[in-house]
mmCIF file of C-alpha atoms in Angstrom:
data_model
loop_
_atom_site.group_PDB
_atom_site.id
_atom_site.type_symbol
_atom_site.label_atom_id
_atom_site.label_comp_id
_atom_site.label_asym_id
_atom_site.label_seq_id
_atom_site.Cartn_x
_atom_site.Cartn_y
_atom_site.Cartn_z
ATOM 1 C CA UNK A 15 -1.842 -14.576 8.098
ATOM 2 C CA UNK A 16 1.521 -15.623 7.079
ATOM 3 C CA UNK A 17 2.880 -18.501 8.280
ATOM 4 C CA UNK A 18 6.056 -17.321 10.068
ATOM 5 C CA UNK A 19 3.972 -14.429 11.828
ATOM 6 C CA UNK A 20 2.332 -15.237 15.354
ATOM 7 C CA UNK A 21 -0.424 -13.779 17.404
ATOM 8 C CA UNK A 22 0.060 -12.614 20.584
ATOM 9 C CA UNK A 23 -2.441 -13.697 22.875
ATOM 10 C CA UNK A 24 -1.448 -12.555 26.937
ATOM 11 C CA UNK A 25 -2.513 -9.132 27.865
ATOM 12 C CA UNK A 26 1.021 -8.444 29.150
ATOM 13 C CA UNK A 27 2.456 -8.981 25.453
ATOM 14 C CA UNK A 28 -0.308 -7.309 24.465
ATOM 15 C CA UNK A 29 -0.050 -3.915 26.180
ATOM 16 C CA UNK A 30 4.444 -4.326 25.994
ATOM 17 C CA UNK A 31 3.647 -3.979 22.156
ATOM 18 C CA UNK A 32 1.563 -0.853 22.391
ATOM 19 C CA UNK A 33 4.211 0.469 24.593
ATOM 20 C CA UNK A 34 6.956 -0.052 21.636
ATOM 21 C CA UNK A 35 4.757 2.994 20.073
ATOM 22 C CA UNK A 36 4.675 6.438 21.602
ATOM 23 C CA UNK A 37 2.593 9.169 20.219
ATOM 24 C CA UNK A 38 -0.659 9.147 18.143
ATOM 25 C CA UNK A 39 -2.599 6.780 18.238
ATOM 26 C CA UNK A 40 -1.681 4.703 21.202
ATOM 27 C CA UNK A 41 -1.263 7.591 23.903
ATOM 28 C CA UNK A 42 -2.785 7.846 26.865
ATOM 29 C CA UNK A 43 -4.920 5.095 28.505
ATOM 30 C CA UNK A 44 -4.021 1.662 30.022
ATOM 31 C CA UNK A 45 -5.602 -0.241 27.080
ATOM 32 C CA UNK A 46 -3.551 -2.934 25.892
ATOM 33 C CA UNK A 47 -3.714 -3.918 22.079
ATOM 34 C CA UNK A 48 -6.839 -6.174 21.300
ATOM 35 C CA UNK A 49 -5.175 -8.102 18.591
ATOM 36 C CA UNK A 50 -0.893 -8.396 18.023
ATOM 37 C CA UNK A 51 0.733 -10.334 15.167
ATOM 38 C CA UNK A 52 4.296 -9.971 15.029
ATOM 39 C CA UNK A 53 6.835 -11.153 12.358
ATOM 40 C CA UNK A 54 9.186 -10.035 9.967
ATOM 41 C CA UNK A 55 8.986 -8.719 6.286
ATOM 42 C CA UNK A 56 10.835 -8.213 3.512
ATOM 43 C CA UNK A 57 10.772 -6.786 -0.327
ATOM 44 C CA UNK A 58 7.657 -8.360 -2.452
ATOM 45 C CA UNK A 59 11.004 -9.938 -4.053
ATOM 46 C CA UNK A 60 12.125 -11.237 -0.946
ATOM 47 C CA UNK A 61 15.511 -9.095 -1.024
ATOM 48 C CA UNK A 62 15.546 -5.697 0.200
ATOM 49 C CA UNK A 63 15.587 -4.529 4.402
ATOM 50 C CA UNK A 64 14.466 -6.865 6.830
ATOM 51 C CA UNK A 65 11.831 -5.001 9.530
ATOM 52 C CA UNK A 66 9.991 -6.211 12.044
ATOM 53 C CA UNK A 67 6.015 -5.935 11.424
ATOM 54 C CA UNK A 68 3.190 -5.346 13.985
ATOM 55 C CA UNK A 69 -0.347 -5.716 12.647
ATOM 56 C CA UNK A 70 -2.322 -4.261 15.790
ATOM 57 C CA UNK A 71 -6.185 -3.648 16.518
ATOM 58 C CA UNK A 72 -6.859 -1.414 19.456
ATOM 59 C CA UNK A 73 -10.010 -0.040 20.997
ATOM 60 C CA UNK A 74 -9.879 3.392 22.891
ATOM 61 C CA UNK A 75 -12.466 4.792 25.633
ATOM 62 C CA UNK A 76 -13.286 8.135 23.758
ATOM 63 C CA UNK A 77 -14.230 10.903 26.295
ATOM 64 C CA UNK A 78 -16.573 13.598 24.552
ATOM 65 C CA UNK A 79 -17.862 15.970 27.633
ATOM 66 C CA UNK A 80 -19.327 13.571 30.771
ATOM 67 C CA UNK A 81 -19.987 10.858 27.841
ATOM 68 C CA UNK A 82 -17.394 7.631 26.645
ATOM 69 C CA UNK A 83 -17.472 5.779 23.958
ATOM 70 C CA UNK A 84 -15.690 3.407 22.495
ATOM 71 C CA UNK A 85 -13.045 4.099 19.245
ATOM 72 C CA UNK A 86 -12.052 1.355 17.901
ATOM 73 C CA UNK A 87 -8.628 1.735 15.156
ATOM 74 C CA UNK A 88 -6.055 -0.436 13.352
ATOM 75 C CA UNK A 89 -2.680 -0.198 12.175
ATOM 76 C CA UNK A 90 0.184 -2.078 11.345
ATOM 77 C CA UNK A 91 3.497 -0.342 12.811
ATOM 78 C CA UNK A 92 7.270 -1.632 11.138
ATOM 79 C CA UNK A 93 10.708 -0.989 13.071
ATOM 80 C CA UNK A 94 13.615 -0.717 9.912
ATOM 81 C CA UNK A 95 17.189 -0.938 10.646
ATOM 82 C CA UNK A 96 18.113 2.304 10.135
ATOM 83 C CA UNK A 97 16.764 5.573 10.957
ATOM 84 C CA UNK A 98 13.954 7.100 9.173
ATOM 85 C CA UNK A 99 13.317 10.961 8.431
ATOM 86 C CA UNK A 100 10.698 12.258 10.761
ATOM 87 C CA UNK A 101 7.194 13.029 8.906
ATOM 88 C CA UNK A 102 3.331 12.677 9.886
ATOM 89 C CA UNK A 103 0.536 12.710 7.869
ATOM 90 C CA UNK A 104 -2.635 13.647 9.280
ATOM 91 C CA UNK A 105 -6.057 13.243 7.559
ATOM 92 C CA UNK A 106 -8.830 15.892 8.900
ATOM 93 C CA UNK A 107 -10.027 13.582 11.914
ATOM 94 C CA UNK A 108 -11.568 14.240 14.617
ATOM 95 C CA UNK A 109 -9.378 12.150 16.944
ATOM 96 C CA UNK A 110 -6.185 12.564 15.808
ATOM 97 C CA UNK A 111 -4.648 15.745 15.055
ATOM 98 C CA UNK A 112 -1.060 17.150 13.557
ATOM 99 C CA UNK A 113 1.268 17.645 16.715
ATOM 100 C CA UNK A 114 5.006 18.101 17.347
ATOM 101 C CA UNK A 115 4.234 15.952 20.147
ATOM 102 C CA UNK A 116 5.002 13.144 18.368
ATOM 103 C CA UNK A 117 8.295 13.567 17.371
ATOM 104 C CA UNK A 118 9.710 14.264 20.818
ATOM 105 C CA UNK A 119 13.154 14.009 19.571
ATOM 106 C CA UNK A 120 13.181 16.282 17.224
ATOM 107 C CA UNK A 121 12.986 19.901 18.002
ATOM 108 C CA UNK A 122 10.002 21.873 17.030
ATOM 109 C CA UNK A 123 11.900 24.498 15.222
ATOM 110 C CA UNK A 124 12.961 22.067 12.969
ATOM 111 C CA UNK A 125 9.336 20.561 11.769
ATOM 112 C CA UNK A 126 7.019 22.690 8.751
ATOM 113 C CA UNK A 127 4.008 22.073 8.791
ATOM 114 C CA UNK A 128 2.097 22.118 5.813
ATOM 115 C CA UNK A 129 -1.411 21.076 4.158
ATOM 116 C CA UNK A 130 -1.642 18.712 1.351
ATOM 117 C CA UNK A 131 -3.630 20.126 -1.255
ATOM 118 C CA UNK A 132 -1.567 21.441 -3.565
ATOM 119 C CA UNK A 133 0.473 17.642 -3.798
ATOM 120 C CA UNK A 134 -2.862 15.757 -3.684
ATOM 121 C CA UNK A 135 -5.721 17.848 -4.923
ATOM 122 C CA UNK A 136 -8.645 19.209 -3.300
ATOM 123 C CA UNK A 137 -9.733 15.688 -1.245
ATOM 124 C CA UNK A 138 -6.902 16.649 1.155
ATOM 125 C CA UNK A 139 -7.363 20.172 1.501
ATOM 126 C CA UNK A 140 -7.990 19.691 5.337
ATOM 127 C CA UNK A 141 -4.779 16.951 5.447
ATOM 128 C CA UNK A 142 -1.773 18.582 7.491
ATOM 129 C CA UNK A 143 1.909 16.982 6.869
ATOM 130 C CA UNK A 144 4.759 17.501 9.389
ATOM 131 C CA UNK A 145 8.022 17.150 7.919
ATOM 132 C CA UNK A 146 11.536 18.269 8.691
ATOM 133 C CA UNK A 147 13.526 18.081 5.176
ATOM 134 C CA UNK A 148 11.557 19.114 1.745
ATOM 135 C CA UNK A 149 12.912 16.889 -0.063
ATOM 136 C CA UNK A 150 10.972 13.704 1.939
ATOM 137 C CA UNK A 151 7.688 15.690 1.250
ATOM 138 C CA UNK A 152 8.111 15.702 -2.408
ATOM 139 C CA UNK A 153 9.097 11.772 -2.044
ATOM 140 C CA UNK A 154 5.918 11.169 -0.336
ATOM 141 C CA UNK A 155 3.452 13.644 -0.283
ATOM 142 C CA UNK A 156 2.193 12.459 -4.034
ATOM 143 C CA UNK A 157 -0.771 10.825 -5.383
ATOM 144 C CA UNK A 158 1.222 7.360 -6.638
ATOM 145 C CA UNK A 159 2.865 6.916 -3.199
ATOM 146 C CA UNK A 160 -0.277 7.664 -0.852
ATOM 147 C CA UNK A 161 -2.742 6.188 -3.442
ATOM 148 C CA UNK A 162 -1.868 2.969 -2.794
ATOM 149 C CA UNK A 163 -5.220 0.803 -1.832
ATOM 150 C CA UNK A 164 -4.553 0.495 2.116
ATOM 151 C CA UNK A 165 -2.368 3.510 2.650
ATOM 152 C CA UNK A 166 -5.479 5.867 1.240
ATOM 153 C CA UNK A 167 -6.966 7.691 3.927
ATOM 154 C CA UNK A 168 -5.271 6.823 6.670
ATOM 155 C CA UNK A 169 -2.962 8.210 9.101
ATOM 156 C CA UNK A 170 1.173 8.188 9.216
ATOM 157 C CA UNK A 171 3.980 8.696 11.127
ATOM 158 C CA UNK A 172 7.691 8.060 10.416
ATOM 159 C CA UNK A 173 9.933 8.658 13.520
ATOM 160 C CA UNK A 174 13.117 7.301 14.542
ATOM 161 C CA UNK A 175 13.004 3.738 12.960
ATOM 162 C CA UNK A 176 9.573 3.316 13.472
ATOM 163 C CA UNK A 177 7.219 3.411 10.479
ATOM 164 C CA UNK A 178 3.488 3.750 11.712
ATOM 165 C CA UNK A 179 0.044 3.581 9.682
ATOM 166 C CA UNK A 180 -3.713 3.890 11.113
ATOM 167 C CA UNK A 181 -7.494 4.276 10.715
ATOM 168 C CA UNK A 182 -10.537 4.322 12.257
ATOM 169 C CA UNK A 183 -11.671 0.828 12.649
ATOM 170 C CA UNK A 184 -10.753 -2.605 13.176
ATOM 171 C CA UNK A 185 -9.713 -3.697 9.637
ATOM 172 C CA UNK A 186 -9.266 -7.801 8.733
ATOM 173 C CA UNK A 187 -5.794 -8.829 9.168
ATOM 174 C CA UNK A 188 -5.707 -9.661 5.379
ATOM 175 C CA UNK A 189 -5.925 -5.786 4.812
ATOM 176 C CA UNK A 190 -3.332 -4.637 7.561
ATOM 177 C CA UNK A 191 -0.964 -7.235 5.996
ATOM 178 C CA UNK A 192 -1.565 -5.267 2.424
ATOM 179 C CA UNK A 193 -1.413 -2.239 4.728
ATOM 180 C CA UNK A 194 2.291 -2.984 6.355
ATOM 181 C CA UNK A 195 3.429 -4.272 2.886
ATOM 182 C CA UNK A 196 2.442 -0.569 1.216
ATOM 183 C CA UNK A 197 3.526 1.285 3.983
ATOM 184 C CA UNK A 198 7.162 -0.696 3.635
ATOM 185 C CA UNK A 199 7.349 -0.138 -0.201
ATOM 186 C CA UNK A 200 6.556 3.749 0.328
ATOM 187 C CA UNK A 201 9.477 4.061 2.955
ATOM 188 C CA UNK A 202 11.622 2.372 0.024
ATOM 189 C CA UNK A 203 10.633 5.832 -1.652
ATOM 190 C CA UNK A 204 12.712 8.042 0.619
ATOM 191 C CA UNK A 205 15.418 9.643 -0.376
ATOM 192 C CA UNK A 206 18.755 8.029 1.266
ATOM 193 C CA UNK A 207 20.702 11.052 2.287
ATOM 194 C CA UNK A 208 17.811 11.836 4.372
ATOM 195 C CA UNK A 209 17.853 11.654 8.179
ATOM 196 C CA UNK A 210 16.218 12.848 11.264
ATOM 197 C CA UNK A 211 15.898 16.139 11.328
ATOM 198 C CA UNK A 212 17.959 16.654 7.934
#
């Protein structure tokens, strides 16, 4: 871990973090985070938009009929100065499905939903994307922006001026840091004269 990030061990810090998200994954339930570190990033160059970072590992009481078990996911979630276009990427999963739901401020009219497959080949034929301007699609929805190592697979969500990526699993924090810088680089692929609900 870096040294100007910091863990946050109390269960009230804890579960005030996973309240700064709304939405997929973190809905529902009065589970706080397992694991917080908090900081601040920058460009690989160390110029470029100064966020706040969250690495986060969570574990969820699953209900399937009368049985529970535990799901256990990780994500690292950054809050940029500006506002972000809205857009979710959803991998075929089980758990977590495409929903309007998670962009409650913008209306539904304005979000298309569409599947991946024709930007990212036949792997993501079951992937759904909800987007309100074409142009961020075609900024994001590519093989050399999702391909990168820790962004590959999982789940994202860009609302308001939260950025938000997740998985199945508790990955190491080594990994999540890779994750948040990835996930920071690809919202440095947006267009500019995008905004929420553009």
């Amino acid at each position: 871990m870096r040294a100007d990030w910091r863990a946050v061990p109390d269960f009230k810090g804890r579960m005030s973090a996973k309240n700064r998200l709304h939405g997929q994954p973190v809905n529902g339930g009065g589970h706080a985070f397992d694991h917080v570190t908090v900081g601040l990033l920058t460009g690989p160059d160390g110029g470029g938009e100064r966020v706040e970072v969250m690495l986060w590992q969570l574990t969820h009481a699953y209900w399937s009929g009368r049985s529970s078990y535990d799901l256990r996911l990780s994500g690292v979630a950054l809050w940029f100065p500006r506002p972000l276009p809205p857009i979710g990427f959803y991998p075929m999963s089980e758990y977590w499905k495409a929903t309007p739901r998670d962009f409650p401020a913008i209306p539904k009219h304005l979000l298309q939903e569409y599947d991946a497959l024709s930007a990212l080949g036949p792997q993501h034929g079951e992937t759904r994307v909800l987007v309100a301007d074409d142009l961020v699609f075609s900024a994001l929805i590519r093989p050399e922006a999702l391909g990168r190592p820790q962004l590959s697979g999982r789940h994202l969500r860009l609302d308001g001026n939260t950025a938000i990526a997740w998985s199945k699993g508790h990955a190491a924090p080594k990994l999540l840091e890779e994750l948040a810088m990835e996930l920071y680089e690809l919202v440095g692929l947006l267009p500019r004269s995008s905004g929420p609900g553009s």
